[in-house]
Coordinates of N, CA and C in Angstrom, one line a residue:
M1 N -10.4 -21.6 61.2 CA -10.6 -22.6 60.2 C -9.3 -23.0 59.5
A2 N -8.4 -22.0 59.3 CA -7.1 -22.3 58.7 C -6.3 -23.1 59.7
K3 N -6.4 -22.8 61.0 CA -5.6 -23.5 62.0 C -6.1 -25.0 62.0
E4 N -7.4 -25.2 61.9 CA -7.9 -26.5 61.9 C -7.5 -27.3 60.7
T5 N -7.4 -26.6 59.5 CA -7.0 -27.2 58.3 C -5.5 -27.6 58.4
A6 N -4.7 -26.7 58.9 CA -3.3 -26.9 59.1 C -3.1 -28.0 60.1
K7 N -3.9 -28.2 61.1 CA -3.7 -29.2 62.1 C -4.1 -30.6 61.5
N8 N -5.1 -30.6 60.7 CA -5.6 -31.8 60.1 C -4.6 -32.4 59.0
N9 N -4.0 -31.4 58.2 CA -3.1 -31.9 57.2 C -1.9 -31.0 57.3
P10 N -0.8 -31.5 57.9 CA 0.4 -30.7 58.0 C 1.2 -30.5 56.7
Q11 N 0.8 -31.3 55.7 CA 1.5 -31.2 54.4 C 1.0 -30.0 53.5
L12 N 0.0 -29.2 53.9 CA -0.5 -28.1 53.1 C 0.5 -27.0 53.0
P13 N 0.7 -26.5 51.8 CA 1.6 -25.4 51.6 C 1.0 -24.1 52.3
Q14 N 1.9 -23.1 52.4 CA 1.5 -21.9 53.2 C 0.4 -21.1 52.4
W15 N 0.5 -21.1 51.0 CA -0.5 -20.3 50.3 C -1.9 -20.9 50.4
V16 N -2.0 -22.2 50.6 CA -3.4 -22.7 50.8 C -3.9 -22.3 52.2
I17 N -3.0 -22.3 53.2 CA -3.4 -21.9 54.5 C -3.8 -20.4 54.5
D18 N -3.0 -19.6 53.8 CA -3.4 -18.1 53.7 C -4.7 -17.9 52.9
L19 N -4.9 -18.8 51.9 CA -6.1 -18.6 51.1 C -7.4 -18.9 51.9
H20 N -7.3 -19.8 52.8 CA -8.5 -20.2 53.6 C -8.6 -19.4 54.9
S21 N -7.6 -18.6 55.3 CA -7.7 -17.8 56.5 C -8.3 -16.5 56.2
L22 N -8.9 -15.9 57.2 CA -9.5 -14.6 57.2 C -8.4 -13.5 57.0
P23 N -8.8 -12.4 56.3 CA -7.7 -11.3 56.1 C -7.3 -10.8 57.5
R24 N -6.1 -10.3 57.5 CA -5.6 -9.8 58.8 C -6.2 -8.4 59.0
P25 N -6.5 -8.1 60.3 CA -7.0 -6.7 60.6 C -5.9 -5.7 60.3
K26 N -6.3 -4.5 60.0 CA -5.4 -3.4 59.7 C -4.7 -3.0 61.0
A27 N -3.5 -2.5 60.8 CA -2.8 -2.1 62.0 C -3.4 -0.8 62.6
K28 N -3.4 -0.8 63.9 CA -4.0 0.4 64.6 C -3.1 1.6 64.6
N29 N -1.9 1.4 64.3 CA -0.9 2.5 64.2 C -0.8 3.1 62.8
A30 N -1.8 2.8 61.9 CA -1.8 3.3 60.6 C -1.9 4.8 60.6
A31 N -2.5 5.4 61.6 CA -2.7 6.8 61.6 C -1.4 7.5 62.0
T32 N -0.4 6.8 62.4 CA 0.8 7.5 62.7 C 1.7 7.8 61.5
F33 N 1.3 7.2 60.3 CA 2.1 7.6 59.1 C 1.9 9.0 58.8
P34 N 2.9 9.7 58.3 CA 2.7 11.1 57.9 C 1.9 11.2 56.6
N35 N 1.2 12.3 56.5 CA 0.5 12.5 55.2 C 1.4 12.8 54.1
P36 N 1.0 12.4 52.9 CA 1.9 12.7 51.7 C 2.0 14.2 51.4
P37 N 3.0 14.6 50.7 CA 3.2 16.0 50.4 C 2.0 16.6 49.6
G38 N 1.5 17.7 50.0 CA 0.3 18.4 49.4 C -1.0 17.9 49.9
Y39 N -1.0 17.0 50.8 CA -2.3 16.5 51.4 C -2.6 17.3 52.7
T40 N -3.8 17.8 52.8 CA -4.2 18.5 54.0 C -5.5 18.0 54.4
E41 N -5.8 18.1 55.7 CA -7.1 17.6 56.2 C -8.2 18.6 55.8
A42 N -7.9 19.8 55.6 CA -8.9 20.8 55.2 C -9.5 20.5 53.9
S43 N -8.7 20.0 52.9 CA -9.2 19.6 51.6 C -10.1 18.4 51.7
V44 N -9.9 17.5 52.6 CA -10.8 16.4 52.7 C -12.1 16.8 53.3
G45 N -12.1 17.8 54.2 CA -13.3 18.3 54.8 C -14.2 19.0 53.7
K46 N -13.5 19.8 52.9 CA -14.2 20.5 51.8 C -14.8 19.5 50.8
R47 N -14.1 18.5 50.5 CA -14.6 17.6 49.5 C -15.8 16.8 50.1
S48 N -15.7 16.4 51.3 CA -16.8 15.7 51.9 C -18.1 16.6 52.0
A49 N -17.8 17.9 52.4 CA -18.9 18.8 52.5 C -19.6 19.0 51.1
A50 N -18.7 19.1 50.1 CA -19.3 19.3 48.7 C -20.0 18.1 48.2
S51 N -19.6 16.9 48.6 CA -20.2 15.7 48.2 C -21.6 15.5 48.8
K52 N -21.8 16.1 50.0 CA -23.1 16.0 50.7 C -24.1 16.8 49.9
H53 N -23.7 17.9 49.3 CA -24.7 18.8 48.6 C -24.8 18.5 47.1
T54 N -24.6 17.2 46.7 CA -24.7 16.9 45.3 C -26.1 16.6 44.9
G55 N -26.9 17.6 44.9 CA -28.3 17.4 44.4 C -28.4 17.7 43.0
L56 N -29.6 17.9 42.5 CA -29.8 18.2 41.1 C -29.4 19.6 40.8
R57 N -28.7 19.7 39.7 CA -28.3 21.1 39.3 C -29.4 21.8 38.6
K58 N -29.3 23.1 38.6 CA -30.4 23.9 38.0 C -30.3 23.7 36.5
P59 N -31.4 23.8 35.9 CA -31.4 23.6 34.4 C -30.8 24.9 33.8
S60 N -30.1 24.6 32.7 CA -29.4 25.8 32.0 C -30.4 26.6 31.3
T61 N -30.0 27.9 31.2 CA -30.9 28.8 30.5 C -30.6 28.8 29.0
S62 N -31.5 29.4 28.2 CA -31.3 29.4 26.8 C -30.1 30.1 26.4
E63 N -29.7 31.2 27.1 CA -28.5 31.9 26.8 C -27.2 31.1 27.0
E64 N -27.2 30.3 28.1 CA -26.1 29.4 28.3 C -26.0 28.3 27.3
T65 N -27.2 27.8 26.9 CA -27.2 26.7 25.8 C -26.7 27.3 24.5
D66 N -27.2 28.5 24.2 CA -26.7 29.2 22.9 C -25.2 29.4 22.9
T67 N -24.7 29.9 24.1 CA -23.3 30.1 24.2 C -22.5 28.8 24.0
L68 N -23.0 27.8 24.6 CA -22.3 26.5 24.5 C -22.3 26.0 23.0
K69 N -23.5 26.1 22.4 CA -23.6 25.7 21.0 C -22.7 26.5 20.1
L70 N -22.6 27.8 20.4 CA -21.7 28.7 19.6 C -20.3 28.3 19.7
K71 N -19.9 28.0 21.0 CA -18.5 27.5 21.2 C -18.2 26.2 20.4
K72 N -19.1 25.3 20.5 CA -18.9 24.0 19.8 C -18.9 24.2 18.3
S73 N -19.7 25.1 17.8 CA -19.7 25.4 16.3 C -18.4 26.1 15.9
W74 N -17.8 26.9 16.7 CA -16.5 27.5 16.4 C -15.5 26.4 16.3
E75 N -15.5 25.5 17.2 CA -14.6 24.4 17.2 C -14.7 23.6 15.9
L76 N -15.9 23.4 15.5 CA -16.2 22.7 14.2 C -15.8 23.5 13.0
A77 N -15.9 24.8 13.1 CA -15.6 25.6 11.9 C -14.1 25.7 11.8
L78 N -13.3 25.7 12.9 CA -11.9 25.8 12.8 C -11.2 24.4 12.6
A79 N -11.9 23.3 12.6 CA -11.3 22.0 12.5 C -10.6 21.8 11.1
P80 N -11.1 22.3 10.0 CA -10.4 22.2 8.8 C -9.0 22.9 8.8
A81 N -8.9 24.0 9.5 CA -7.7 24.7 9.6 C -6.6 23.9 10.4
K82 N -7.1 23.1 11.3 CA -6.1 22.2 12.0 C -5.6 21.1 11.2
A83 N -6.3 20.7 10.1 CA -5.8 19.7 9.2 C -4.9 20.3 8.1
L84 N -4.9 21.6 7.9 CA -4.1 22.2 6.8 C -2.6 21.9 6.9
P85 N -2.0 22.1 8.1 CA -0.5 21.8 8.2 C -0.2 20.3 7.9
M86 N -1.0 19.4 8.4 CA -0.8 18.0 8.1 C -0.9 17.7 6.6
N87 N -1.9 18.3 6.0 CA -2.1 18.1 4.5 C -1.0 18.7 3.8
A88 N -0.5 19.9 4.2 CA 0.6 20.5 3.4 C 1.9 19.7 3.5
I89 N 2.2 19.1 4.7 CA 3.4 18.3 4.8 C 3.2 17.0 4.0
M90 N 2.0 16.4 4.0 CA 1.8 15.2 3.2 C 1.9 15.5 1.7
M91 N 1.4 16.7 1.3 CA 1.6 17.0 -0.1 C 3.0 17.3 -0.5
Y92 N 3.8 17.9 0.4 CA 5.2 18.2 0.1 C 6.0 16.9 0.0
M93 N 5.6 16.0 0.9 CA 6.4 14.7 1.0 C 6.0 13.8 -0.1
S94 N 4.9 13.9 -0.7 CA 4.5 13.0 -1.8 C 5.2 13.3 -3.1
G95 N 5.8 14.4 -3.3 CA 6.5 14.7 -4.5 C 5.6 15.3 -5.6
N96 N 6.3 15.7 -6.7 CA 5.6 16.3 -7.8 C 5.4 15.4 -9.0
S97 N 5.9 14.1 -8.9 CA 5.7 13.2 -10.0 C 4.3 12.6 -10.0
L98 N 3.9 12.2 -11.2 CA 2.6 11.6 -11.4 C 2.7 10.1 -11.0
Q99 N 2.3 9.8 -9.8 CA 2.3 8.4 -9.3 C 0.9 8.2 -8.7
I100 N 0.5 6.9 -8.5 CA -0.8 6.6 -8.0 C -0.9 7.2 -6.6
F101 N 0.1 7.2 -5.8 CA 0.1 7.7 -4.4 C -0.2 9.2 -4.4
S102 N 0.5 10.0 -5.2 CA 0.3 11.4 -5.2 C -1.0 11.8 -5.9
I103 N -1.5 11.0 -6.8 CA -2.8 11.3 -7.4 C -3.9 11.1 -6.5
M104 N -3.8 10.0 -5.7 CA -4.8 9.7 -4.7 C -4.8 10.7 -3.6
M105 N -3.6 11.2 -3.2 CA -3.6 12.3 -2.2 C -4.2 13.5 -2.7
V106 N -4.0 13.9 -3.9 CA -4.6 15.1 -4.5 C -6.1 14.9 -4.6
F107 N -6.5 13.8 -5.0 CA -8.0 13.5 -5.1 C -8.6 13.7 -3.7
M108 N -8.0 13.1 -2.7 CA -8.6 13.3 -1.3 C -8.5 14.8 -0.9
L109 N -7.5 15.5 -1.3 CA -7.4 16.9 -0.9 C -8.4 17.7 -1.5
F110 N -8.9 17.3 -2.7 CA -10.0 18.1 -3.3 C -11.4 17.6 -2.8
K111 N -11.5 16.3 -2.6 CA -12.8 15.7 -2.2 C -13.3 16.2 -0.9
T112 N -12.4 16.2 0.1 CA -12.8 16.6 1.5 C -13.4 18.0 1.6
P113 N -12.7 19.0 1.0 CA -13.3 20.4 1.1 C -14.5 20.6 0.3
I114 N -14.6 19.9 -0.9 CA -15.8 20.1 -1.7 C -17.0 19.5 -1.0
T115 N -16.8 18.3 -0.4 CA -17.8 17.7 0.4 C -18.2 18.6 1.6
G116 N -17.2 19.1 2.2 CA -17.5 20.0 3.4 C -18.3 21.3 3.0
L117 N -18.0 21.8 1.8 CA -18.7 23.0 1.3 C -20.1 22.7 1.0
M118 N -20.3 21.5 0.4 CA -21.7 21.1 0.0 C -22.6 20.8 1.3
Q119 N -21.9 20.4 2.4 CA -22.7 20.0 3.5 C -22.6 21.1 4.7
T120 N -22.3 22.3 4.3 CA -22.2 23.4 5.4 C -23.4 23.5 6.2
Q121 N -24.6 23.6 5.6 CA -25.8 23.8 6.3 C -26.1 22.6 7.2
Q122 N -25.9 21.3 6.7 CA -26.1 20.2 7.5 C -25.2 20.1 8.7
V123 N -24.0 20.5 8.6 CA -23.0 20.4 9.6 C -23.4 21.3 10.8
F124 N -23.9 22.5 10.5 CA -24.2 23.5 11.6 C -25.7 23.5 12.0
R125 N -26.5 22.7 11.4 CA -28.0 22.7 11.6 C -28.3 22.4 13.1
K126 N -27.6 21.4 13.7 CA -27.9 21.1 15.1 C -27.4 22.1 16.1
Y127 N -26.6 23.0 15.7 CA -26.1 24.1 16.6 C -26.8 25.4 16.4
E128 N -27.6 25.5 15.4 CA -28.3 26.8 15.1 C -29.6 26.9 15.8
T129 N -29.8 28.0 16.5 CA -31.1 28.3 17.2 C -31.5 29.7 16.8
E130 N -32.7 30.1 17.2 CA -33.2 31.5 16.9 C -32.3 32.5 17.6
G131 N -31.8 32.2 18.8 CA -31.0 33.2 19.5 C -29.6 33.4 19.0
N132 N -29.0 32.4 18.2 CA -27.6 32.6 17.8 C -27.5 32.6 16.3
R133 N -28.6 32.8 15.6 CA -28.6 32.8 14.1 C -27.6 33.8 13.5
E134 N -27.6 35.0 14.0 CA -26.6 36.0 13.4 C -25.2 35.6 13.7
S135 N -24.9 35.1 14.8 CA -23.5 34.7 15.2 C -23.1 33.5 14.3
M136 N -24.1 32.6 14.0 CA -23.7 31.4 13.2 C -23.3 31.8 11.8
M137 N -23.7 33.0 11.3 CA -23.3 33.4 9.9 C -21.8 33.6 9.9
A138 N -21.2 34.2 10.9 CA -19.8 34.3 11.0 C -19.1 33.0 11.1
V139 N -19.7 32.1 11.8 CA -19.1 30.8 12.0 C -19.1 30.0 10.7
K140 N -20.2 30.1 9.9 CA -20.3 29.4 8.6 C -19.3 30.1 7.6
G141 N -19.2 31.4 7.7 CA -18.2 32.1 6.8 C -16.8 31.6 7.1
C142 N -16.5 31.5 8.3 CA -15.1 31.0 8.7 C -14.9 29.6 8.2
Y143 N -16.0 28.7 8.4 CA -15.9 27.3 7.9 C -15.7 27.3 6.4
V144 N -16.4 28.1 5.7 CA -16.3 28.1 4.2 C -14.8 28.6 3.8
L145 N -14.3 29.6 4.5 CA -13.0 30.1 4.3 C -11.9 29.0 4.5
M146 N -12.1 28.3 5.6 CA -11.1 27.2 5.8 C -11.2 26.1 4.8
Q147 N -12.4 25.8 4.3 CA -12.5 24.8 3.2 C -11.9 25.4 1.9
L148 N -12.0 26.7 1.7 CA -11.4 27.3 0.5 C -9.9 27.3 0.6
L149 N -9.4 27.4 1.8 CA -7.9 27.3 2.0 C -7.4 25.9 1.7
A150 N -8.2 24.9 2.1 CA -7.8 23.5 1.7 C -7.9 23.3 0.2
L151 N -8.9 23.9 -0.4 CA -8.9 23.8 -1.9 C -7.7 24.5 -2.5
G152 N -7.3 25.6 -2.0 CA -6.2 26.3 -2.5 C -4.9 25.5 -2.3
L153 N -4.8 24.7 -1.3 CA -3.7 23.8 -1.1 C -3.7 22.8 -2.2
G154 N -4.9 22.3 -2.5 CA -5.0 21.3 -3.6 C -4.6 21.9 -5.0
V155 N -5.0 23.2 -5.2 CA -4.6 23.8 -6.5 C -3.1 24.0 -6.5
W156 N -2.5 24.4 -5.4 CA -1.0 24.5 -5.3 C -0.3 23.2 -5.7
K157 N -0.8 22.1 -5.1 CA -0.2 20.8 -5.4 C -0.4 20.4 -6.9
V158 N -1.6 20.7 -7.4 CA -1.8 20.3 -8.8 C -0.9 21.2 -9.7
N159 N -0.7 22.5 -9.4 CA 0.2 23.3 -10.1 C 1.7 22.8 -10.0
G160 N 2.0 22.4 -8.8 CA 3.4 21.8 -8.6 C 3.6 20.6 -9.4
M161 N 2.6 19.8 -9.6 CA 2.7 18.6 -10.4 C 2.7 18.9 -11.9
G162 N 2.4 20.1 -12.3 CA 2.4 20.5 -13.7 C 1.1 20.1 -14.4
L163 N 0.1 20.0 -13.7 CA -1.2 19.7 -14.3 C -2.1 20.9 -14.6
L164 N -1.7 22.0 -14.2 CA -2.5 23.2 -14.5 C -1.9 23.9 -15.8
P165 N -2.8 24.3 -16.7 CA -2.3 24.9 -17.9 C -1.9 26.4 -17.7
T166 N -0.7 26.6 -17.2 CA -0.3 28.0 -16.9 C 0.7 28.5 -17.8
T167 N 1.3 27.8 -18.7 CA 2.3 28.3 -19.6 C 1.7 28.4 -21.0
R168 N 2.4 29.1 -21.9 CA 2.0 29.3 -23.2 C 1.9 28.0 -24.0
S169 N 2.9 27.1 -23.7 CA 2.9 25.9 -24.5 C 1.7 25.0 -24.2
D170 N 1.0 25.2 -23.1 CA -0.2 24.4 -22.8 C -1.4 24.8 -23.7
W171 N -1.3 25.9 -24.4 CA -2.4 26.4 -25.2 C -2.0 26.4 -26.7
L172 N -1.1 25.6 -27.1 CA -0.7 25.6 -28.5 C -1.8 25.2 -29.5
A173 N -2.7 24.4 -29.1 CA -3.8 24.0 -30.0 C -4.6 25.2 -30.4
W174 N -4.7 26.3 -29.6 CA -5.5 27.5 -30.0 C -4.6 28.6 -30.5
E175 N -3.3 28.4 -30.7 CA -2.4 29.4 -31.2 C -2.6 29.4 -32.7
V176 N -2.5 30.6 -33.2 CA -2.6 30.8 -34.7 C -1.2 31.0 -35.2
E177 N -1.0 30.4 -36.4 CA 0.4 30.6 -36.9 C 0.6 32.1 -37.3
R178 N 1.7 32.6 -37.0 CA 2.1 33.9 -37.3 C 2.4 34.1 -38.8
K179 N 1.9 35.2 -39.3 CA 2.2 35.5 -40.7 C 3.3 36.5 -40.7
P180 N 4.4 36.2 -41.4 CA 5.5 37.2 -41.4 C 5.2 38.4 -42.3
L181 N 5.7 39.5 -41.8 CA 5.5 40.8 -42.5 C 6.4 40.9 -43.7
E182 N 7.6 40.3 -43.6 CA 8.5 40.3 -44.8 C 9.3 39.0 -44.7
R183 N 9.9 38.7 -45.8 CA 10.8 37.5 -45.9 C 12.2 37.9 -46.3
A184 N 13.1 37.2 -45.7 CA 14.5 37.4 -46.1 C 15.0 36.3 -46.9
V185 N 15.6 36.5 -48.1 CA 16.1 35.5 -49.0 C 17.6 35.6 -49.0
F186 N 18.2 34.5 -49.0 CA 19.7 34.4 -49.0 C 20.2 34.6 -50.4
A187 N 21.0 35.5 -50.7 CA 21.5 35.7 -52.0 C 23.0 35.3 -52.1
F188 N 23.2 34.6 -53.3 CA 24.6 34.1 -53.5 C 25.4 35.2 -54.3
R189 N 26.6 35.4 -54.1 CA 27.4 36.3 -54.8 C 28.2 35.7 -55.9

């Protein structure tokens, strides 16, 4: 067809002729190229043999499901610990002055763990079964501990900003005036 088109109109560019022509057959000497490094014929045979036996897999047992749910719950329990270094660096970099940026950072640092503590049961409800209930108590305890560490980081930041009343001068409103036991009077000579 391409030859006929080229014969009918000799003005056609080569790309038009290539577009209308059939693809070229592959070279028969393609098998003479060497295999790439690491490629073996045995691995191809294993792969094709394994692909022939891709039937339905056996259903998982309740122990396997419980183990998988327990692993996933541990990942979820340790997730707040992975955020602690990032939060610590952000708190350090925000400074100790009272600015809107540092106040919002501290607010979020308190809000996230408090929300996490209040939703502990809802977070782990989908992973808890009758078979792993005892193990989930340790996971929940670890989760609560990680949230308390995040709250401790917030308390450290608030103390660094000078917002915690930790000095005697912060409690002057409740100080009682001292009554002197004796008075000294200056005498002229």
